[in-house]
Coordinates of C-alpha atoms in Angstrom, one line a residue:
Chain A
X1 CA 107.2 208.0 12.3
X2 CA 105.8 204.8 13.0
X3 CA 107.8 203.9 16.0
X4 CA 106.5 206.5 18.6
X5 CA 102.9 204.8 17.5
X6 CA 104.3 201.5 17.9
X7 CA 105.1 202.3 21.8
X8 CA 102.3 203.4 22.2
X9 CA 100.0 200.5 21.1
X10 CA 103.0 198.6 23.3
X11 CA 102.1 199.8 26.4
X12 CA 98.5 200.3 26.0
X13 CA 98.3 196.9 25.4
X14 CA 100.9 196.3 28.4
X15 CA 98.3 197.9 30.6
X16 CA 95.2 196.6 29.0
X17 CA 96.0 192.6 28.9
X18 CA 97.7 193.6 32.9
X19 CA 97.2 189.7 34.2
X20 CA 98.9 188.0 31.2
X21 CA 101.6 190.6 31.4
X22 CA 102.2 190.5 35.2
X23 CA 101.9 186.6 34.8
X24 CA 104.8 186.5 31.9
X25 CA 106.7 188.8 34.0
X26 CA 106.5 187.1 36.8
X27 CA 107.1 183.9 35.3
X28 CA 110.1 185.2 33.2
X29 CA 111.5 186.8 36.3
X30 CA 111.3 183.1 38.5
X31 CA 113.1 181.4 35.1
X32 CA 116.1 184.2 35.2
X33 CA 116.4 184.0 39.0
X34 CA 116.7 180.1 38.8
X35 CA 119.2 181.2 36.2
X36 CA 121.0 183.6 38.1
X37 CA 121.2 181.3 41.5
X38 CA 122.7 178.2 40.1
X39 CA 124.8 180.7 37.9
X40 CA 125.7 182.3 41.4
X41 CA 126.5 178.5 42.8
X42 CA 128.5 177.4 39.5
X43 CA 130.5 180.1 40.3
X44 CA 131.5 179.5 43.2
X45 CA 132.2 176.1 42.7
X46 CA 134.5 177.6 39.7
X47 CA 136.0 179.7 41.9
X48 CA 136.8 176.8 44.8
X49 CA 137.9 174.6 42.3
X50 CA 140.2 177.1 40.5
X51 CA 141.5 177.5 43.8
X52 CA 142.2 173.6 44.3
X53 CA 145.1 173.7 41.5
X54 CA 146.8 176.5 43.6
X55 CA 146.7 174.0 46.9
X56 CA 147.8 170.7 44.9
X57 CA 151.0 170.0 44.8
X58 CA 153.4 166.7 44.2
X59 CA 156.3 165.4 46.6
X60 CA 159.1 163.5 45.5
X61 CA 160.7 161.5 48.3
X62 CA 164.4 161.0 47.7
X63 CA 166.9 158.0 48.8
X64 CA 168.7 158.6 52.1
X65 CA 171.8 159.2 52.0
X66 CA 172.1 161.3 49.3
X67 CA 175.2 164.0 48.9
X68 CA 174.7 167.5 49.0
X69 CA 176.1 167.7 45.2
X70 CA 173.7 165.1 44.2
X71 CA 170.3 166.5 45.8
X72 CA 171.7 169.6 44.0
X73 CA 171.1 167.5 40.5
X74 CA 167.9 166.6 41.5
X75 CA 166.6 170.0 42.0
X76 CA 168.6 171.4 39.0
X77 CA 166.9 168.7 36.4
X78 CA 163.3 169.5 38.0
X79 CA 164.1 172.5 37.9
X80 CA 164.3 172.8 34.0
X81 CA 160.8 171.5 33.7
X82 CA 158.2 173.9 32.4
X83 CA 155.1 172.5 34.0
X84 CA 157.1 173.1 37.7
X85 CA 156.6 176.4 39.0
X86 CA 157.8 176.2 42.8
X87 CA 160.4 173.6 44.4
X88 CA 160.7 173.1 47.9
X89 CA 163.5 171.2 49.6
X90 CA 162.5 169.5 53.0
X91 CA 165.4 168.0 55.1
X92 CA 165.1 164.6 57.4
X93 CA 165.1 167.4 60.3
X94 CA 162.2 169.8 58.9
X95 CA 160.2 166.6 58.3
X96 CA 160.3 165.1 61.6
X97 CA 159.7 169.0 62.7
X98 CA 156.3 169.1 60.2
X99 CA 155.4 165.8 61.6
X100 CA 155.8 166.6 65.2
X101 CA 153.6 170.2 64.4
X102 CA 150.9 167.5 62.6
X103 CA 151.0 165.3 65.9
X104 CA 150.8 167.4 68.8
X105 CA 148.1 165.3 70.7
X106 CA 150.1 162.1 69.7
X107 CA 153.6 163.5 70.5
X108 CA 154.4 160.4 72.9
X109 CA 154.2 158.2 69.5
X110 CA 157.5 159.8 68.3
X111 CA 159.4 159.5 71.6
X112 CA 160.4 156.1 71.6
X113 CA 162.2 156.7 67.9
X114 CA 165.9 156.2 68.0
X115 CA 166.6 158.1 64.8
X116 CA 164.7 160.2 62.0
X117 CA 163.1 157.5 59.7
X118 CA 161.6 160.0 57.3
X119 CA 163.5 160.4 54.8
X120 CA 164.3 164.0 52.3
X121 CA 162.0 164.9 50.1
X122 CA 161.0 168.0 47.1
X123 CA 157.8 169.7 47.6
X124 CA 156.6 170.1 44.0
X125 CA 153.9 173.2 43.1
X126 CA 152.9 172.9 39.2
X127 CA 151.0 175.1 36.7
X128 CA 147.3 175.5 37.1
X129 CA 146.4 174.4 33.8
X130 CA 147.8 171.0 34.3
X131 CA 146.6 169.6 36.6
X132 CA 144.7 167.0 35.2
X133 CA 145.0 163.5 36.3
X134 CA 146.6 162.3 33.1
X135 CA 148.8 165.4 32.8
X136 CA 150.1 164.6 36.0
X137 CA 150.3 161.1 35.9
X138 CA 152.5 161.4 33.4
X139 CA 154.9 163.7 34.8
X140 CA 154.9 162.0 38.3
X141 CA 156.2 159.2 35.7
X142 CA 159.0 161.3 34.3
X143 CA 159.9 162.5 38.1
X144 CA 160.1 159.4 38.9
X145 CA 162.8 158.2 36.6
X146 CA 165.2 160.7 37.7
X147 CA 168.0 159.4 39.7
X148 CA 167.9 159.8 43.5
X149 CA 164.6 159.6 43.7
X150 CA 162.7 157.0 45.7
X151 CA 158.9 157.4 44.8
X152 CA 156.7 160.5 43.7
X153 CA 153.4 161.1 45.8
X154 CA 150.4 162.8 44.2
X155 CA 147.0 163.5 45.5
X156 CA 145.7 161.3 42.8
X157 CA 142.1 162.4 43.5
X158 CA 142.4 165.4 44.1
X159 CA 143.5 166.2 40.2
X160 CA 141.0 163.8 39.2
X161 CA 138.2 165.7 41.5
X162 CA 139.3 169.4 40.3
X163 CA 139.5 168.1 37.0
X164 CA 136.1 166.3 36.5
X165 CA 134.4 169.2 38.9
X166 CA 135.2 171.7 36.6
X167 CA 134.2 169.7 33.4
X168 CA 131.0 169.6 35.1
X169 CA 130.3 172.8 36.3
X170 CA 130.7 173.6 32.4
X171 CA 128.6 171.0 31.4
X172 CA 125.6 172.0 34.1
X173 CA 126.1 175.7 33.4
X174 CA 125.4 174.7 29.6
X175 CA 122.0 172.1 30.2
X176 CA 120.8 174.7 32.7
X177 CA 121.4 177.9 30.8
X178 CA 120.3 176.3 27.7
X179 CA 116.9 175.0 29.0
X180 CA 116.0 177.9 31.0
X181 CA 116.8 180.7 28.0
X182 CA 114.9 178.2 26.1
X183 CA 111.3 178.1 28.9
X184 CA 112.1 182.0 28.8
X185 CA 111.6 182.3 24.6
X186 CA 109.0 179.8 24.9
X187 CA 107.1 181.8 27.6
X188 CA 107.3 184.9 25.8
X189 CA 106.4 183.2 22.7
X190 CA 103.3 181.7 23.8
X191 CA 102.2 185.0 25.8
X192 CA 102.8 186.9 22.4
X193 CA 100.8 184.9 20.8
X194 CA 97.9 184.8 22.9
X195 CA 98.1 188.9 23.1
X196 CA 98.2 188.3 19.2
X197 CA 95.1 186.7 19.0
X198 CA 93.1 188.7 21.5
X199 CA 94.1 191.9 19.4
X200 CA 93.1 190.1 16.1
X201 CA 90.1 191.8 15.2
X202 CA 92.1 195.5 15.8
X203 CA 94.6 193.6 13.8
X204 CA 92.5 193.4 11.2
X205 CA 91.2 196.8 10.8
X206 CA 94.7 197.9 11.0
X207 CA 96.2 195.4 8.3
X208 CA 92.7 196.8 6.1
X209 CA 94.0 200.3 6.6
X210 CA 97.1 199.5 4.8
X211 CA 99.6 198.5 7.4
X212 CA 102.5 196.6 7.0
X213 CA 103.9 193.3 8.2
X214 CA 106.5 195.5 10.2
X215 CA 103.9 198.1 11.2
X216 CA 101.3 195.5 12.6
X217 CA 104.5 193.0 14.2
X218 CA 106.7 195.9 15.7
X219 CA 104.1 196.8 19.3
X220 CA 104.3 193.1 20.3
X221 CA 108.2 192.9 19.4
X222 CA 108.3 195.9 21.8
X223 CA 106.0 194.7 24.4
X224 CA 108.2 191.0 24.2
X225 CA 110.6 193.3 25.0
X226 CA 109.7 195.0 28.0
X227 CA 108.3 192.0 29.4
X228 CA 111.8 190.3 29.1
X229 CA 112.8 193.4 30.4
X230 CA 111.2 193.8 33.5
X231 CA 111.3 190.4 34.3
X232 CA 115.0 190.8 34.4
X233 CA 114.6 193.8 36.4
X234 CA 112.4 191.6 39.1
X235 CA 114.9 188.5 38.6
X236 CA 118.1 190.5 39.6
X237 CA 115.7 192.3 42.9
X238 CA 115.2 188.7 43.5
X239 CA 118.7 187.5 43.1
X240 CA 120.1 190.6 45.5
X241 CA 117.2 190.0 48.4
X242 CA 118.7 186.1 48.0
X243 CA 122.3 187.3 48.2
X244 CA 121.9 189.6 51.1
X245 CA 119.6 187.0 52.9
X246 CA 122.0 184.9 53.0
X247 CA 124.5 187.3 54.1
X248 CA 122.8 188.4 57.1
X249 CA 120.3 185.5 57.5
X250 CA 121.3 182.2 57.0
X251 CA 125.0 182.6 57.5
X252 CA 124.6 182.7 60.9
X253 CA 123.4 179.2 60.6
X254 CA 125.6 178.2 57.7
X255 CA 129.0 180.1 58.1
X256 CA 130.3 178.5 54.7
X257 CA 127.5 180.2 52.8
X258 CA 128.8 183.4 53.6
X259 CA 131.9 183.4 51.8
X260 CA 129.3 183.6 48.7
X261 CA 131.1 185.6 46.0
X262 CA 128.0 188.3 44.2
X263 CA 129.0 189.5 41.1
X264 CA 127.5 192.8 40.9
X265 CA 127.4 192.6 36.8
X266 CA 124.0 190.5 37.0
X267 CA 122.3 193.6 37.7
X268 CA 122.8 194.8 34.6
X269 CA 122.9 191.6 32.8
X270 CA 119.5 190.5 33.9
X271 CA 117.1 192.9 32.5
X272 CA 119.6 193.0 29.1
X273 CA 119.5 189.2 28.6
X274 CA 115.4 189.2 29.3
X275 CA 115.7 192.0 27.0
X276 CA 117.0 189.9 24.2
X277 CA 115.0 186.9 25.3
X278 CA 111.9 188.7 25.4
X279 CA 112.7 190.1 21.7
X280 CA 113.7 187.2 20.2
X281 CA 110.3 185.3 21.7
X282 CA 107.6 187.7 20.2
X283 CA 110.2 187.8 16.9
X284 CA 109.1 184.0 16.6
X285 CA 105.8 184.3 17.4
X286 CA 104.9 187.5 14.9
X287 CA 106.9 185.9 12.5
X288 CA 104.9 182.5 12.5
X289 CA 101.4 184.6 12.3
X290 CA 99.6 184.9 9.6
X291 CA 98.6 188.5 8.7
Chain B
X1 CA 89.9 204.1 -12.6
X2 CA 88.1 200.7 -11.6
X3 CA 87.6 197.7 -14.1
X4 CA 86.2 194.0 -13.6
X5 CA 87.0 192.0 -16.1
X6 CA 85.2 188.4 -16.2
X7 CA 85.4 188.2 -12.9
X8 CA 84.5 185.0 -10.9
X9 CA 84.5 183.9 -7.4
X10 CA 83.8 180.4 -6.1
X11 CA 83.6 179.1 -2.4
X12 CA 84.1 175.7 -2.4
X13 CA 81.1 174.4 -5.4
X14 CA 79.6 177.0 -5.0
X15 CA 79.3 180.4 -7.6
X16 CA 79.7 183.3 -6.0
X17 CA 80.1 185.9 -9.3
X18 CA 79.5 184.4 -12.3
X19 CA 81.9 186.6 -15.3
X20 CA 81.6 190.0 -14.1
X21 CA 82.4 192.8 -16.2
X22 CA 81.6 196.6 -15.4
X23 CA 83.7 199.6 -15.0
X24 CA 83.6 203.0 -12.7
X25 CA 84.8 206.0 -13.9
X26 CA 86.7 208.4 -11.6
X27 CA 84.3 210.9 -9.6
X28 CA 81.5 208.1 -9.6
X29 CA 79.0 207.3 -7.4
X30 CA 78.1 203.6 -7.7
X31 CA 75.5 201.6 -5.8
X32 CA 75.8 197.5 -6.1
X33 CA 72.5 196.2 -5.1
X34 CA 71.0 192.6 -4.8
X35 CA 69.8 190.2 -2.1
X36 CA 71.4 189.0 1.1
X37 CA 73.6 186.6 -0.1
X38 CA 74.0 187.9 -3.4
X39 CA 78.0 188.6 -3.7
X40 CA 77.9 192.3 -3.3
X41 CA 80.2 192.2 0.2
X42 CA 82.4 189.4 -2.1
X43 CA 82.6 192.0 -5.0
X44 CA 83.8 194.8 -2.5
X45 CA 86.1 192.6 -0.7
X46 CA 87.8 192.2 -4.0
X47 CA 88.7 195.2 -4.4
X48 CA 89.9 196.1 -1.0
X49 CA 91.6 192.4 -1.4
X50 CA 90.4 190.9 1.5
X51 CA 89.7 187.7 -1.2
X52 CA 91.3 186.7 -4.7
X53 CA 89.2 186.5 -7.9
X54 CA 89.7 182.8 -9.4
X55 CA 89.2 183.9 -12.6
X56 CA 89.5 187.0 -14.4
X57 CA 90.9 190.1 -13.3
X58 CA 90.4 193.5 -11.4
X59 CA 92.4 197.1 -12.5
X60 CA 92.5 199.8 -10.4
X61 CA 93.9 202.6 -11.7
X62 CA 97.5 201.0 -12.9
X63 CA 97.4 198.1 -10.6
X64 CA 96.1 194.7 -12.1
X65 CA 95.0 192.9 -9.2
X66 CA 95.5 189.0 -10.9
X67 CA 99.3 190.0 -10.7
X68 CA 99.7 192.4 -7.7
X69 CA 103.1 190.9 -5.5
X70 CA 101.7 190.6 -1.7
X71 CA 104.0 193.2 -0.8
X72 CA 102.1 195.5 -2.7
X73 CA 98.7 195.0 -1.0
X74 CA 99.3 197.5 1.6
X75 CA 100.1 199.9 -0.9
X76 CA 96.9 199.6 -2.4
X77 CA 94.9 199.3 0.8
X78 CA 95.9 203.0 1.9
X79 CA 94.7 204.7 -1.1
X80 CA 90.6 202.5 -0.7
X81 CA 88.7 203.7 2.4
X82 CA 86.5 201.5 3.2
X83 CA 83.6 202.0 5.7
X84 CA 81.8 198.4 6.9
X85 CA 77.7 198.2 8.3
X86 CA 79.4 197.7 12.0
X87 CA 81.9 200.4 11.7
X88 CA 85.3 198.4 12.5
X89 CA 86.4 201.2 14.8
X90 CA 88.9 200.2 17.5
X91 CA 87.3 200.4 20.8
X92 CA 90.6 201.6 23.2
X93 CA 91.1 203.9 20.5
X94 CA 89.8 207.5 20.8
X95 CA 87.7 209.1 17.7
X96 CA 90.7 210.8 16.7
X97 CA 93.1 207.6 17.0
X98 CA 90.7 205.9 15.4
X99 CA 90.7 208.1 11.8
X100 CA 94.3 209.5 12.4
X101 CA 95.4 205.2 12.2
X102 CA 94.9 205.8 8.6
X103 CA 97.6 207.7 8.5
X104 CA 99.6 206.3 10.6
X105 CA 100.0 203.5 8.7
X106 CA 101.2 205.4 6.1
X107 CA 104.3 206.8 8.1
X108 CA 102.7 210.6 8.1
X109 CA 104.0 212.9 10.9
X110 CA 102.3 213.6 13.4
X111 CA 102.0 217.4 12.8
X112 CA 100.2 216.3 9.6
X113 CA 97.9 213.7 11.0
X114 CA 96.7 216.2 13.5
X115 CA 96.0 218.7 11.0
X116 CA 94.0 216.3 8.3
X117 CA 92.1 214.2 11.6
X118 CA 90.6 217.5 12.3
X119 CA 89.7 218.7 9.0
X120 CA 88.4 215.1 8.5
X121 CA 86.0 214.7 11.8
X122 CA 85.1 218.9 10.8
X123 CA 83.7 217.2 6.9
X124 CA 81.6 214.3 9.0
X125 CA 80.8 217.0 11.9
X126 CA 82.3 215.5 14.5
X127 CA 84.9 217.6 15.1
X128 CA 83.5 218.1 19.2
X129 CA 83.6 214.2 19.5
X130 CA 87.4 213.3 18.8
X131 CA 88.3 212.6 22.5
X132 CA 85.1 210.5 22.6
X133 CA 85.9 206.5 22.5
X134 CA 83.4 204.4 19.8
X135 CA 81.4 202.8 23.1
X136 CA 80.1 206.4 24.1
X137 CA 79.0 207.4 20.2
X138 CA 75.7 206.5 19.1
X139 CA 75.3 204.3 15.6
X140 CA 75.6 207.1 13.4
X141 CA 78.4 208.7 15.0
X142 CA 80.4 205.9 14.8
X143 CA 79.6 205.4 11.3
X144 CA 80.3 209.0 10.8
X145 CA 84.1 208.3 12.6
X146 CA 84.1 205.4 9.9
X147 CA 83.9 207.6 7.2
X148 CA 86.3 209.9 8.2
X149 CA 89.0 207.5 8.5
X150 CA 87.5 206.2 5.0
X151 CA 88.7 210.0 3.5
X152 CA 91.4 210.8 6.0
X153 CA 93.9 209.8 3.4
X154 CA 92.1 211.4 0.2
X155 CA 92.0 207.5 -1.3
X156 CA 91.4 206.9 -4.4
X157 CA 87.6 206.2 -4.0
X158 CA 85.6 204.6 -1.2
X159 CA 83.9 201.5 -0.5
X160 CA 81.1 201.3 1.5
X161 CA 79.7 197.6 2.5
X162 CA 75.9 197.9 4.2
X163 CA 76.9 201.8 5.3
X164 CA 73.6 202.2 7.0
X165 CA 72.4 199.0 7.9
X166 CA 72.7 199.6 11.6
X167 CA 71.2 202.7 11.9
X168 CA 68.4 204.1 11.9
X169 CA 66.2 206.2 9.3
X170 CA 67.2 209.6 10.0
X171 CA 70.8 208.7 10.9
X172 CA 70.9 206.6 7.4
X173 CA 69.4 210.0 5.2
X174 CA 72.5 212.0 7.2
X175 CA 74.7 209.4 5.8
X176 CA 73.9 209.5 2.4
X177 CA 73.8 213.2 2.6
X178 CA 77.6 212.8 3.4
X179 CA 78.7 210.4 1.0
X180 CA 77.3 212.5 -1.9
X181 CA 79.2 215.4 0.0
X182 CA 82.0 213.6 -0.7
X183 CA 81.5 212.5 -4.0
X184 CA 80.6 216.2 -5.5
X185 CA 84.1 217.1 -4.1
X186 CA 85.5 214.2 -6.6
X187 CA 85.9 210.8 -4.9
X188 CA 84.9 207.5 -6.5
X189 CA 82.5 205.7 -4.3
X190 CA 81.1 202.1 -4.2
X191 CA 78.2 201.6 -2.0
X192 CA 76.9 197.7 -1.5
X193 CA 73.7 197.6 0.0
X194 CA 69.9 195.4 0.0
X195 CA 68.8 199.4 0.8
X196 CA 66.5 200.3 -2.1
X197 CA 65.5 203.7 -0.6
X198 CA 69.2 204.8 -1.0
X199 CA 69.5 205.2 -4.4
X200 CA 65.7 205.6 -5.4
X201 CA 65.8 209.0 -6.5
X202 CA 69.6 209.8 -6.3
X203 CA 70.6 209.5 -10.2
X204 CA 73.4 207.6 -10.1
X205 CA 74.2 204.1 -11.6
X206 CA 73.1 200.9 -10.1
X207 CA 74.2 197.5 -10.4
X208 CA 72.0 194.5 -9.3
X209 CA 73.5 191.5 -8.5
X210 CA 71.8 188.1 -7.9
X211 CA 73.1 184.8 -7.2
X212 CA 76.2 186.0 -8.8
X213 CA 75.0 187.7 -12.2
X214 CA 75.4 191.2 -12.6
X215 CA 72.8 193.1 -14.7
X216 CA 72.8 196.8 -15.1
X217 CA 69.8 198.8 -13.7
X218 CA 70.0 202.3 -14.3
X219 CA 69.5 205.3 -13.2
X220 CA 66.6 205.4 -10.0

């Protein structure tokens, strides 16, 4: 029976103590649509550099003059490796033919050549989750070692880039999402507190009249609440007017920013995790008072 | 229904009631009277346990105050209306918020509330002022809203700290007119005050109190 009081004295007060409200709602709102951009950015990243793994891939250059029978082995004992999912034979011929594709402005280079000095090689495509530097390393090792095959070539960097990329996207997303939820609590916290104090004379009437610890605690838990709630709300407005600014702004300048990828979710997210935030806040501060 | 037994009170080095002993039966009407300065809003505060005796110990009813668990205040604190020389209404609350809080706190439905404000504000005639807020009543309206969240909840008995020493003659011989109202329907109350005029020729006990030391005086 309490609870439909307990609104009640929420929103009065929302509407009462306006300014401290609009300023907490405003400020939690900014916090979450920091959050929600370089969220938005990680992402992407995550997405490009899941992408990466899909591009890399290994080449194993093998001796000339190898038989038909032999190349055949070659294939066969990659073949059995787990970690391998996608061979590629390339001839002397299609070689010279990719090369000549690669050179077109620079054809006249390859004219004076009496015969194809490129030699065979196995275009290698391996799982997603391994490529790691090390990972691969060690298999370019193993590849290696197999007869008939003159060297293994590995874009090195490029597994060390996707690798350490990803590690710190993770990494970022955790500093920034921790640090911001953490302003967001504190922000709420401190604006509870003050709303506390300001009410403390009503507070005292009330506590007089018999009211408990829940009674007197549960309007500010509520209006922690609705502050972490509406500066969700406010956050995700912000975080679509960025989106589709960019889309029909900025692109035009920046092309690359266009391929941005929205998730629609944070919409809904937003306003729940201010929700939460906003709760948990005004539960620390009403907890710490002294009634 | 209310006993002090060797009471005492000290701020700091300082003796606020010295070994107080006195009891108040049920039904009673009760003036504690003394200086400014004296201990009688110390004594009241007591027993609405706003402060802690240091020594000695306070029954009301069942409840021995020395060993009351906090979680038990609230309990007591709903069944003591207390009405306080500047009213302690809730300004952004209506007339009617203001009284029906008293049951609020108590988890009463609203259906209920409605019913007992009325009949509450109708006892302190002020039944035409409960959409009012306290900045538009005069002195003794508000005091009169005071009482009627003092008797909202049918407490126990009542405690009233300075009740009239805002207002003005008139308004203050209206109040007492109310409180022994309320006391000839059967509720125990506890008036404080410096008032002499209040209890001259009503008959009921009175308890002086001066620089702690409580002496009997007798009927006015």
């Amino acid at each position: 029976m309490a609870l439909p009081y307990s609104f009640k004295s929420a929103f009065q007060s929302l509407c009462r103590e306006k300014w401290i409200n609009a300023l907490s709602i405003f400020t939690v709102a900014s916090s979450l649509l920091i959050i929600t951009l370089i969220s938005l950015f990680l992402y992407n990243i995550d997405i490009a550099a899941k992408g990466l793994p899909e591009r890399f891939s290994m080449v194993a250059y093998l001796k000339d003059n190898l038989t038909k029978e032999q190349t055949q082995e070659i294939i066969s004992s990659l073949d059995r490796k787990n970690e391998i999912v996608h061979l590629k034979y390339i001839s002397k011929d299609e070689a010279m033919q990719e090369l000549k594709q690669a050179l077109t402005e620079s054809i006249a280079l390859l004219e004076g050549l009496e015969e194809n000095p490129l030699t065979p090689s196995i275009e290698i495509r391996l799982q997603e989750e391994i490529v790691k530097s090390a990972y691969v390393k060690r298999l370019a090792e193993e590849i290696k070692k197999i007869p008939g095959i003159d060297n293994v070539y590995y874009g090195e960097e490029i597994a060390e880039t996707v690798y350490l990329l990803k590690r710190s996207v993770q990494n970022m997303s955790m500093i920034i999402f921790v640090s911001v939820t953490s302003g967001i609590v504190f922000v709420i916290y401190s604006s509870v507190n003050i709303l506390f104090y300001r009410r403390r004379s009503e507070i005292e009437i009330i506590a007089l009249l018999g009211a408990t610890g829940g009674f007197i605690r549960t309007p500010f838990i509520i209006e922690g609440g609705f502050i972490g709630f509406a500066g969700g709300i406010l956050g995700a407005l912000g975080a679509l007017a960025f989106y589709f600014g960019i889309t029909y702004n900025i692109s035009a300048i920046m092309p690359m920013l266009g391929a941005l990828i929205f998730p629609i979710e944070i919409l809904f997210l937003l306003p729940v995790a201010g929700s939460i935030l906003g709760i948990t806040g005004s539960i620390i501060a009403v907890g710490r008072l002294r009634l | 229904m209310i006993t002090f037994q060797n009471v005492s009170k000290y701020y700091e080095s300082e003796t606020i009631l010295r070994n107080i002993s006195f009891s108040a039966q049920k039904g009673e009407m009760l003036f504690i009277t003394g200086p400014t300065g004296a201990g009688k809003s110390t004594l009241l505060k007591l027993l609405y346990l706003s402060e802690y005796p240091d020594e000695g110990d306070i029954v009301i009813g069942d409840f021995h105050l020395a060993s009351l668990k906090p979680s038990w205040i609230p309990l007591l604190r709903r069944n003591i209306g207390v009405v306080f020389q500047d009213f302690k209404l809730i300004n952004n609350l209506s007339v009617f918020d203001n009284v029906a809080l008293a049951l609020r706190v108590k988890g009463r439905s609203e259906r209920d509330i409605k019913d007992a404000v009325f009949d509450a504000l109708k006892k302190v005639h002020l039944r035409q002022k409960a959409n009012s807020y306290p900045r538009k009543l005069s002195g003794g309206e508000m005091q009169r809203a005071a009482i009627a969240r003092a008797i909202v909840s049918e407490p126990l008995f009542i405690l009233a700290d300075e009740p009239t020493g805002n207002l003005d003659s008139n308004t203050t011989v209206d109040i007492m007119r109310l409180f022994l109202d309320i006391n000839i329907q059967g509720t125990t109350i506890l008036i404080a005050t410096h008032n002499r005029e209040l209890f001259r020729h009503s008959g009921k006990r009175v308890l002086r109190l001066d620089r702690g030391v409580m002496t009997e005086e007798g009927g006015g």
